[in-house]
Coordinates of C-alpha atoms and ligand atoms in Angstrom, one line a residue:
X1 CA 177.5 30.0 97.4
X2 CA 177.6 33.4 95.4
X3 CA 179.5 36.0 96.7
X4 CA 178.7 39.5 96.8
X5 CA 181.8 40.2 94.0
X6 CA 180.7 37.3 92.1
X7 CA 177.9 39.3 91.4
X8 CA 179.9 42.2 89.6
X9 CA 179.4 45.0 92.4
X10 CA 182.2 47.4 92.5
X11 CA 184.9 47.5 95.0
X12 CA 183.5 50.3 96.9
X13 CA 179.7 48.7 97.3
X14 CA 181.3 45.9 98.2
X15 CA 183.5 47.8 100.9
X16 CA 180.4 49.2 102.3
X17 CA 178.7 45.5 102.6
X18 CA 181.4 44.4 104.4
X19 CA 181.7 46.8 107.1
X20 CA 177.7 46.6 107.6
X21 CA 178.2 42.7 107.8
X22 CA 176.8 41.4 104.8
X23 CA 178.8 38.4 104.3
X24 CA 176.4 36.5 101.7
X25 CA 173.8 37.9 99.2
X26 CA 169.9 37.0 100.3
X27 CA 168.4 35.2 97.7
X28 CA 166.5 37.8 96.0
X29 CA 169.6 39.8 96.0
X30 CA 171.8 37.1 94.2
X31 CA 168.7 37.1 91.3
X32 CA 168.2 40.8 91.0
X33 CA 171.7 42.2 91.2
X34 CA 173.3 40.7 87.8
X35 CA 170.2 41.6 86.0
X36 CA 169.2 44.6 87.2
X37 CA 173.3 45.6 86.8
X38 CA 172.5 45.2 82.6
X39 CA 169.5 47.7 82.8
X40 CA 166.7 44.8 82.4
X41 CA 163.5 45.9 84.1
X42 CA 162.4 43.9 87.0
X43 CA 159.1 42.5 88.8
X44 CA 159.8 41.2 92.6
X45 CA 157.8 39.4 94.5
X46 CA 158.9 40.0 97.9
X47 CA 158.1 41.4 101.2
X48 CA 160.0 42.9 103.7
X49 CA 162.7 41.2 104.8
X50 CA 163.8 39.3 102.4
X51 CA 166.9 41.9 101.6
X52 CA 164.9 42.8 98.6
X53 CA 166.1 47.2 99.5
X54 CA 169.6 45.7 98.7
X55 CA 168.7 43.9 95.5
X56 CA 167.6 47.1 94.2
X57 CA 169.4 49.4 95.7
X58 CA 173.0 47.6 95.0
X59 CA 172.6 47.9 91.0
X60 CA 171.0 51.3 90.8
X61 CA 173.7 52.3 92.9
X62 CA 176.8 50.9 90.7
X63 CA 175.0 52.0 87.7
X64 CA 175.0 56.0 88.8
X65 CA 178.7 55.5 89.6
X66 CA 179.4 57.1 86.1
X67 CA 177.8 60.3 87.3
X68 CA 179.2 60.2 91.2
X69 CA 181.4 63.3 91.6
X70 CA 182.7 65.9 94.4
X71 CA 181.6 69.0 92.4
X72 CA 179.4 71.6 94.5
X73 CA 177.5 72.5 91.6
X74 CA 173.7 71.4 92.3
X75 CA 173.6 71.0 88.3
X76 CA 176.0 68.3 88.7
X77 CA 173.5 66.2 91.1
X78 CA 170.3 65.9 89.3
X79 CA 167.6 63.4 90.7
X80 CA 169.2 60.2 88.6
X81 CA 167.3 57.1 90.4
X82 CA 163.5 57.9 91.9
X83 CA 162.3 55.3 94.9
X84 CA 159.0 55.7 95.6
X85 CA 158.0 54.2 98.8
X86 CA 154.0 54.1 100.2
X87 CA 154.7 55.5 103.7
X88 CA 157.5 57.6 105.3
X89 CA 158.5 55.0 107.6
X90 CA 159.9 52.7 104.7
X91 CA 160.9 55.7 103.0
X92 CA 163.3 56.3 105.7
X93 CA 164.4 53.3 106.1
X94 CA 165.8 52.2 102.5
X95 CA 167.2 55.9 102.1
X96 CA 168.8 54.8 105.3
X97 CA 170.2 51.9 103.6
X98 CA 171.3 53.8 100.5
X99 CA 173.2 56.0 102.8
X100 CA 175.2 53.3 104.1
X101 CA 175.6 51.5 100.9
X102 CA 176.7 55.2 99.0
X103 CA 179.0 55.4 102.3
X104 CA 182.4 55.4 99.6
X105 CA 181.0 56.7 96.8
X106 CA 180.5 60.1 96.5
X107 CA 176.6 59.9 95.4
X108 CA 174.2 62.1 97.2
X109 CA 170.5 60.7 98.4
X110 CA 167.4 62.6 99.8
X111 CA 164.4 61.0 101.3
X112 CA 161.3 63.3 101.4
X113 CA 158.0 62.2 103.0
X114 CA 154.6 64.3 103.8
X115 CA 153.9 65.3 107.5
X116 CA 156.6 67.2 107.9
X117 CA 157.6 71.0 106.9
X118 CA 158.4 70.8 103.1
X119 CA 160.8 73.9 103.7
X120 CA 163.2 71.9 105.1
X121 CA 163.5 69.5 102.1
X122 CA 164.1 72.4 99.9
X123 CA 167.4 73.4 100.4
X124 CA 168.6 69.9 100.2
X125 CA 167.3 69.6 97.1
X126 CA 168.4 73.0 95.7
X127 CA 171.7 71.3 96.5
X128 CA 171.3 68.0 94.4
X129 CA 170.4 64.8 95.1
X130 CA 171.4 62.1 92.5
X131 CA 169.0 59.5 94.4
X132 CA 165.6 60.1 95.8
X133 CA 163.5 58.3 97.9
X134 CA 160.1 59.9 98.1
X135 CA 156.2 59.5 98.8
X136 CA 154.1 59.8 96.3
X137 CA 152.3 62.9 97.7
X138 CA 155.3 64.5 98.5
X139 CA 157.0 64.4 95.7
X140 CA 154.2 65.3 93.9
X141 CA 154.1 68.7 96.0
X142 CA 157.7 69.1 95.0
X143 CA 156.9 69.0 91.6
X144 CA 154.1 71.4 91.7
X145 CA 156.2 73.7 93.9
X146 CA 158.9 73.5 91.1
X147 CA 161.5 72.6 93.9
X148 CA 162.5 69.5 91.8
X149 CA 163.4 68.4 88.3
X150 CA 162.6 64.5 87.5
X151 CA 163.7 64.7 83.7
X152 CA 167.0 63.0 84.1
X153 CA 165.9 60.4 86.4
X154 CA 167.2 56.6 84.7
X155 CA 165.5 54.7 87.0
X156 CA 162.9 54.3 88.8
X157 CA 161.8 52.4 92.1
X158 CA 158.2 51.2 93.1
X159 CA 158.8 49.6 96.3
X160 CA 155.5 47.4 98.4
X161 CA 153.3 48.8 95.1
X162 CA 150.7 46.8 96.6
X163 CA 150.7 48.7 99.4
X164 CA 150.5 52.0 97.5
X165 CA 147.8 50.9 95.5
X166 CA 145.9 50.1 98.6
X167 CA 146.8 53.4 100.0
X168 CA 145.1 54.8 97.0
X169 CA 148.8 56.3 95.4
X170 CA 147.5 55.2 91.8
X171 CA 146.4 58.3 90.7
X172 CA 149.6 59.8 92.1
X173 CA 151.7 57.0 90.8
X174 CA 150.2 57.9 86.9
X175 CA 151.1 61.4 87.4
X176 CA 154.8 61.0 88.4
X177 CA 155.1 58.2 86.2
X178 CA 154.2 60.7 82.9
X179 CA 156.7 63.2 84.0
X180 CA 159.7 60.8 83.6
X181 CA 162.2 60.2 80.4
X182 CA 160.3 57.0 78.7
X183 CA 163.8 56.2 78.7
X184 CA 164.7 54.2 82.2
X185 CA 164.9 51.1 84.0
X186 CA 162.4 49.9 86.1
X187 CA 162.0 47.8 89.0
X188 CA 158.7 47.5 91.0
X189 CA 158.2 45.3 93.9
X190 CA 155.2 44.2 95.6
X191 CA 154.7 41.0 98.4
X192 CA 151.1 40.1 96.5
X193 CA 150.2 40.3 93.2
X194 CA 146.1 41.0 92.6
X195 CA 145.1 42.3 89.3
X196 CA 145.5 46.1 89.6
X197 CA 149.4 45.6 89.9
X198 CA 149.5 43.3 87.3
X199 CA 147.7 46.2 85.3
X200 CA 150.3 48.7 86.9
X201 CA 153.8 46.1 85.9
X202 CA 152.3 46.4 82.5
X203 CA 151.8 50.2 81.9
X204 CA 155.1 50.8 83.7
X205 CA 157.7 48.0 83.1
X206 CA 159.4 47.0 79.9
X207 CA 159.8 43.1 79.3
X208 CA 160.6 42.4 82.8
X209 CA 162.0 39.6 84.1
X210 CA 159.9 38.5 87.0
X211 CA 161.9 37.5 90.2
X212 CA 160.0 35.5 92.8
X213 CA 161.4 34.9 96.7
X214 CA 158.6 32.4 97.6
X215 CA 156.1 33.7 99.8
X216 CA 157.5 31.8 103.1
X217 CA 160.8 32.2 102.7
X218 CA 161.1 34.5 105.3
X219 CA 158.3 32.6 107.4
X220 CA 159.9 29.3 107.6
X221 CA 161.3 30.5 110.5
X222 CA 157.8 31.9 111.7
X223 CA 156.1 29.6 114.0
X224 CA 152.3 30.8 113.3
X225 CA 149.2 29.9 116.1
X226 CA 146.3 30.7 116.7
X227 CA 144.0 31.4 119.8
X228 CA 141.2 31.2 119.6
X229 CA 139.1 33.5 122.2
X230 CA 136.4 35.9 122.9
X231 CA 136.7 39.0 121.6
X232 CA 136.0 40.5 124.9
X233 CA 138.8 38.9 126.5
X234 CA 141.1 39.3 124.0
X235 CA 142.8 42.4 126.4
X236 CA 143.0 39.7 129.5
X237 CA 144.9 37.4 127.0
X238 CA 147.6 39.7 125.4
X239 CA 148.2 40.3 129.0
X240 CA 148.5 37.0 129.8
X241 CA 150.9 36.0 127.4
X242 CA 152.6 38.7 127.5
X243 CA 153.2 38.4 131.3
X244 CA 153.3 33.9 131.5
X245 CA 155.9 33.8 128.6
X246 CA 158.0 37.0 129.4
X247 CA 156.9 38.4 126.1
X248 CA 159.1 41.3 124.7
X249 CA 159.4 43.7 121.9
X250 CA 155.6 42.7 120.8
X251 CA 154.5 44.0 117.6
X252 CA 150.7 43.9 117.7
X253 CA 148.1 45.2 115.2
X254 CA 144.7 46.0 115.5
X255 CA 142.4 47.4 112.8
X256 CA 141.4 50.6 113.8
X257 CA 143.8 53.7 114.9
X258 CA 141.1 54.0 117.7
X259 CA 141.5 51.0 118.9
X260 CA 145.3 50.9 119.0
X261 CA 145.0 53.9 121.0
X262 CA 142.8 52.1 123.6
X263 CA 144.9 49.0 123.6
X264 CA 148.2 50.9 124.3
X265 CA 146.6 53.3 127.1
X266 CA 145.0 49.5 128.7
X267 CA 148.3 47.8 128.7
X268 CA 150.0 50.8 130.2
X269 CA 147.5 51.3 133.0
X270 CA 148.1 47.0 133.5
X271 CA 151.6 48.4 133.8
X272 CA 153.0 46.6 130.8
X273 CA 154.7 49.6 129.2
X274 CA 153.3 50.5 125.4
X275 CA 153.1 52.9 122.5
X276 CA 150.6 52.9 119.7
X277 CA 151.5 54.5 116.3
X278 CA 149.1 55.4 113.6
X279 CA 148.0 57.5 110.7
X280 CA 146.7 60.1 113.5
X281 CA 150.6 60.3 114.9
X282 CA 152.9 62.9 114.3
X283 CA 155.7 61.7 112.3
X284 CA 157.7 62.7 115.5
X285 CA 155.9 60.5 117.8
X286 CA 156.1 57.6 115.1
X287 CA 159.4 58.1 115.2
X288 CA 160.5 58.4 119.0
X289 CA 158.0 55.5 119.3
X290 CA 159.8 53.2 117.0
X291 CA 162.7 54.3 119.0
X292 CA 162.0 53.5 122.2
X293 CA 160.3 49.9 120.9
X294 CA 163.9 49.5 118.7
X295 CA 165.8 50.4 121.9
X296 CA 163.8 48.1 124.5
X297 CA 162.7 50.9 126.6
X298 CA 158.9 50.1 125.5
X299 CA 157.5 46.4 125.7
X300 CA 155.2 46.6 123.2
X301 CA 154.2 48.8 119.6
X302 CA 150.6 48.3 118.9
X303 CA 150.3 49.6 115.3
X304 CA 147.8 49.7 112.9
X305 CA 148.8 48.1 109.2
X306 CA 149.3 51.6 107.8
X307 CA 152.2 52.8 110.2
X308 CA 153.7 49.5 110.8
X309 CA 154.1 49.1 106.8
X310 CA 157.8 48.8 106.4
X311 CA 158.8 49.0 109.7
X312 CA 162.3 47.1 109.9
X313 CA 163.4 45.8 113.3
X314 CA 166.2 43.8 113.2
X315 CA 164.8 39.9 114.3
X316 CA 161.9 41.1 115.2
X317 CA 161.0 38.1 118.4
X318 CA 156.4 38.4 118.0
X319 CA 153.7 39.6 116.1
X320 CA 150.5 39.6 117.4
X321 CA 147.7 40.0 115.4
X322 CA 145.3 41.3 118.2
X323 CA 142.8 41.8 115.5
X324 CA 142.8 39.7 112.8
X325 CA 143.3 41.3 109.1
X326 CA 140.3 41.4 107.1
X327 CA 142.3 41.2 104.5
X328 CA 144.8 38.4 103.8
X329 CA 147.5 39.7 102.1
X330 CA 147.7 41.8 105.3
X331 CA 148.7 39.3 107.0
X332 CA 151.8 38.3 104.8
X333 CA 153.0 41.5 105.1
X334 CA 152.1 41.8 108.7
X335 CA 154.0 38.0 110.0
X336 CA 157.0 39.6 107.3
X337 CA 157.9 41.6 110.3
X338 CA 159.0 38.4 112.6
X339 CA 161.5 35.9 111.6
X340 CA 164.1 38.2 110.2
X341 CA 167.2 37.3 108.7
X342 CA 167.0 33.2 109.9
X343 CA 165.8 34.4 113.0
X344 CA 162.9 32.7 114.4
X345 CA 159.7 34.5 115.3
X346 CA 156.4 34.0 116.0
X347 CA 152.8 35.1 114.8
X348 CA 150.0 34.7 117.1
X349 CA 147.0 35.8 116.0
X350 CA 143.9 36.3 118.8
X351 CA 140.6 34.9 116.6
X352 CA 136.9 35.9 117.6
X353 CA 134.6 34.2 116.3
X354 CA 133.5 36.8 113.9
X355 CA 136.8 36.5 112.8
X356 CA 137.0 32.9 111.4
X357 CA 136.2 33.8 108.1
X358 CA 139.3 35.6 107.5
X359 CA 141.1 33.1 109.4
X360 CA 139.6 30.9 106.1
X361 CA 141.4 33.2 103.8
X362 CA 144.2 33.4 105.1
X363 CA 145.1 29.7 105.0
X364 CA 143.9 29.7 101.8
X365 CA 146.0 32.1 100.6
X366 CA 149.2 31.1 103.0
X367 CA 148.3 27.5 101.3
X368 CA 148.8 25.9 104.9
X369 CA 146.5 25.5 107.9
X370 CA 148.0 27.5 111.1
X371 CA 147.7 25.2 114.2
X372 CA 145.5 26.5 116.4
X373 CA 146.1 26.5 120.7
X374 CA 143.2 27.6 123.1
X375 CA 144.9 28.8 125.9
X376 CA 143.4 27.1 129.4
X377 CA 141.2 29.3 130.7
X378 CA 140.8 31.9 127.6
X379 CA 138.1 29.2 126.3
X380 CA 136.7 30.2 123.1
X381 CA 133.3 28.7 123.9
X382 CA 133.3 29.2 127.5
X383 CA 129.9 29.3 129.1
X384 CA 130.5 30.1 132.5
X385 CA 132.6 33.5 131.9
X386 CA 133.3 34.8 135.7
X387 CA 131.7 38.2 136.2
X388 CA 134.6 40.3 136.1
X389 CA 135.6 38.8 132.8
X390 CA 132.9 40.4 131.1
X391 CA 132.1 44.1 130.4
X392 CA 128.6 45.3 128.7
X393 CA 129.0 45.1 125.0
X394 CA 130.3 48.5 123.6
X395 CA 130.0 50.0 120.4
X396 CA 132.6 48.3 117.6
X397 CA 135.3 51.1 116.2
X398 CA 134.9 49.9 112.5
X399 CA 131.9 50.9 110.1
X400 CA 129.7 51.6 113.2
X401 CA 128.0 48.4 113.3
X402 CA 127.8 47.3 117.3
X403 CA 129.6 44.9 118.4
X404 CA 128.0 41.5 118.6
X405 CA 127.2 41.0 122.3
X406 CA 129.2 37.9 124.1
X407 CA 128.3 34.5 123.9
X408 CA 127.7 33.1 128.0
X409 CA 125.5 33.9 130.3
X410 CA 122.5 36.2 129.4
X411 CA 122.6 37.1 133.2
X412 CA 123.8 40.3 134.9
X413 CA 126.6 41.7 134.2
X414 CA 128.2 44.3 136.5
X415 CA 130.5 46.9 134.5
X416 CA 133.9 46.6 135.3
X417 CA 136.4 49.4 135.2
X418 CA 138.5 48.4 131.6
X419 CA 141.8 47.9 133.8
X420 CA 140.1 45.3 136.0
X421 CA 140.2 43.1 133.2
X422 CA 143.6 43.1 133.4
X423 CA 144.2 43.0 137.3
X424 CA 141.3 40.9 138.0
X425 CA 142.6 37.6 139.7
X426 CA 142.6 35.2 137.8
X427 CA 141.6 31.4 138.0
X428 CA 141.9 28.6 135.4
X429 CA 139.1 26.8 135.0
X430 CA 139.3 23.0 134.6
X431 CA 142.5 23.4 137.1
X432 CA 144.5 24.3 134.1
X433 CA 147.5 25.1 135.7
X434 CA 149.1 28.5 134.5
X435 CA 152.0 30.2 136.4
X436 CA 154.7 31.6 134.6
X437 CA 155.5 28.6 132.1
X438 CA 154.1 29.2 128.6
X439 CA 150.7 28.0 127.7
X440 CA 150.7 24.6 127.1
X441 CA 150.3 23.9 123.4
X442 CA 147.9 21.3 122.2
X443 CA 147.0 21.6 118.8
X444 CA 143.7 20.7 118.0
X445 CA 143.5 18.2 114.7
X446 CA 142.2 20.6 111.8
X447 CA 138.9 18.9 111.4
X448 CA 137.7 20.6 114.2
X449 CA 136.5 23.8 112.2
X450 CA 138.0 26.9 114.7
X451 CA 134.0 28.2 114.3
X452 CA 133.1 25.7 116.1
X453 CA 135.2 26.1 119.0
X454 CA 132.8 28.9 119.4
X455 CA 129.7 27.1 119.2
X456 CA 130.4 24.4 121.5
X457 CA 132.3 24.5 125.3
X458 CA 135.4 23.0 124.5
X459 CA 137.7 22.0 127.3
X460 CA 141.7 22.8 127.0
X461 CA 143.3 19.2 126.9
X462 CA 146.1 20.0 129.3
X463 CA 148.8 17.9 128.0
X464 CA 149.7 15.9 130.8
Ligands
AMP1 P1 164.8 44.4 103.6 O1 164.1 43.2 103.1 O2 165.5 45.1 102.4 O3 164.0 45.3 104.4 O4 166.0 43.9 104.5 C1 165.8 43.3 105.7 C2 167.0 43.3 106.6 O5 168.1 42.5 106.2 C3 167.7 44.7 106.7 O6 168.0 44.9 108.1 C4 169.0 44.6 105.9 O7 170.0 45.5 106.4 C5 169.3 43.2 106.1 N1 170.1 42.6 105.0 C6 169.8 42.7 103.7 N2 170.6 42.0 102.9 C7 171.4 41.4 103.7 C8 172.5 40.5 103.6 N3 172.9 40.1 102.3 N4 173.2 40.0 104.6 C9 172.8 40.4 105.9 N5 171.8 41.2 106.1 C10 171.1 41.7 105.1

């Protein structure tokens, strides 16, 4: 197996990898490194957690040692390496990195983000950074204040460009891109690869050699499932599982940053303790969020796509997908957060049946079919819903279409207060016995198309 040396880092990088307990490169590391270390550009396909900040950051790093020195003259530390990142989150986090891995050298790094006061990224920068890590707005507000110089930057950094091309950073990406030396080495990341990035690798990298980490790497270690369920009683069942199988630090996504709000406040008032983070948060309550869910004082983070891009928790235990991505890709980069490292982790993914389709693409674009478990008493074609299961159909967060109305009875339903749904008692139908052992898993063979679990009442086949 290659070593860390065998891959020509310096003594002092490798110093640094040792005390943070890197004892073997990651594969995407032991590809990058020896070319990136010659200058070649590069085009990864990787997600998070495949080591892939090391496998850029490593090279970039050796190859400013040249220019590391101790002299307090800020025209001695001009902005050499440029890392963009598309949210402040993962901008943070790999300048974090850089940090530890610049630990013996004396190299300086900056991270600078929007949502925070850009005054007090100035007079860092007035002191010279050789390596920044920036989002694209940002740094684009730097420029136009004049508080930074890019024309000695040698390399540059797209990190999750798909991301920032959904995010809509293109235009921003063109404009920082033009104000760089065409002289410079390139690397640009990205988990998926649709055609606007392959349009972007060519306008932007020279030649490069492209590096793939297959797509499950990481997720071998992912067991995936699906529930299928009503969306109405999707709430009931997060609860569920969370509470049978002892459940803890739960990643879950939903779609909308309304709805992440309403799930968090439900599961609190059910007395399972949560935070939501989103686009609307303060970068402050992001942070002190991911905090408290990195430090086990909160049981679950419900978080939309946006916020949760890049968020690195070491062996991260579940994701739930509590709504499922309507696109697929979003899923990659959503189960990337479990399974860390070898670890193992789990997806689970609560499917309406409006969500099917996507549940299609998914497998299609995962290339496997993810087994699918109905959980006894969480029916997905359940016809005799008890009372205080349901609730009158309210208004769906996303485009302002209303929600489809449950399936079940078309008889009356009394409103229940939202937290009864969580405290209401609850009884197993078919005497499906659940007490605090996980739900039994019985996967169903594929044939049976998880649509038409909707369409027709289907039992749970206790194992047993
Ligand atoms: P990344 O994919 O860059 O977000 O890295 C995922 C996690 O793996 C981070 O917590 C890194 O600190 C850690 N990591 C990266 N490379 C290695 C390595 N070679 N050995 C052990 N941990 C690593």
């Amino acid at each position: 197996m290659t070593t860390f040396a065998e891959l020509g880092l310096a003594p002092d990088i490798l110093r640094a990898l040792d005390e943070m307990g890197y004892a073997t490169p990651t594969p995407i590391q032991a590809q990058v490194i020896p070319l990136a270390l010659h200058g070649g550009d590069i085009l990864g396909a990787a997600q998070t957690g495949t080591g892939k900040t090391a496998a850029f950051a490593l090279p970039l790093i050796q190859r400013l040692l040249p220019f590391a020195n101790t002299s307090t003259s800020p025209a001695k530390h001009p902005i050499r390496a440029l890392i963009l990142t598309p949210t402040r989150e993962l901008a943070i986090q790999v300048e974090e990195s850089i940090q530890a891995y610049t630990r013996h050298v004396p190299l300086r790094s900056l991270v600078v983000y929007g949502g925070v006061n850009i005054n007090t990224q100035i007079p860092i920068l007035k002191t010279g950074v050789e390596i920044l890590v920036a989002t694209p707005g940002r740094l684009l507000d730097h420029v136009q204040n004049k508080t930074l110089l890019l024309n000695q930057v040698n390399t540059l950094v797209l990190d999750e460009a798909d991301r920032m091309l959904d995010m809509g950073f293109m235009p921003d990406l063109k404009r920082i891109v033009a104000l760089l030396p065409a002289q410079r080495v390139n690397m640009m990341f990205s988990a998926t690869f649709p055609e606007e990035i392959r349009k972007l690798a060519d306008s932007i990298l020279n030649s490069p050699t492209f590096i793939e980490v297959a797509r499950n790497e990481t997720a071998v270690t992912v067991t995936q499932v699906v529930h299928p369920v009503q969306q109405e009683r999707k709430r009931q069942l997060l609860a569920h599982l969370i509470r049978s199988r002892d459940l803890n630090q739960v990643l879950v996504f939903t779609g909308t940053k309304l709805g992440c709000n309403r799930l968090s406040n439900e599961l609190n008032k059910a007395g399972i303790h949560a935070d939501a983070i989103h686009g609307d948060k303060t970068q402050q309550e992001r942070i002190k969020a991911l905090d408290a869910f990195k430090a086990g004082s909160i049981r679950v983070l419900v978080a939309t796509d946006v916020a949760a891009r890049g968020i690195d928790i070491e062996a991260l235990p579940f994701v739930v997908n509590y709504d499922l991505p309507h696109n697929a890709e979003d899923y990659v980069h959503r189960i990337g957060r479990t399974g860390r490292a070898g670890a193992s982790g789990e997806a689970i993914s609560l499917v309406s049946e409006m969500e099917t389709r996507y549940l299609k693409d998914i497998e299609k674009l995962i290339g496997r079919s993810i087994d699918v478990v109905i959980v006894p008493g969480f029916e997905p074609g359940a016809a005799d819903v008890p009372a205080y299961e349901s609730h009158p159909p309210r208004q769906r967060e996303r485009n302002g279409r209303a929600e489809r109305p449950a399936r079940g009875p078309a008889g009356a339903r009394p409103a229940t207060p939202r937290d009864a749904l969580f405290d209401a008692p609850y009884e197993p139908r078919d005497s499906a016995r659940l007490d605090s052992t996980p739900a039994p898993a019985h996967p169903l063979p594929r044939k049976k198309q998880v649509a038409a679990l909707f369409r027709s009442p289907v039992k749970s086949d206790t194992p047993g």
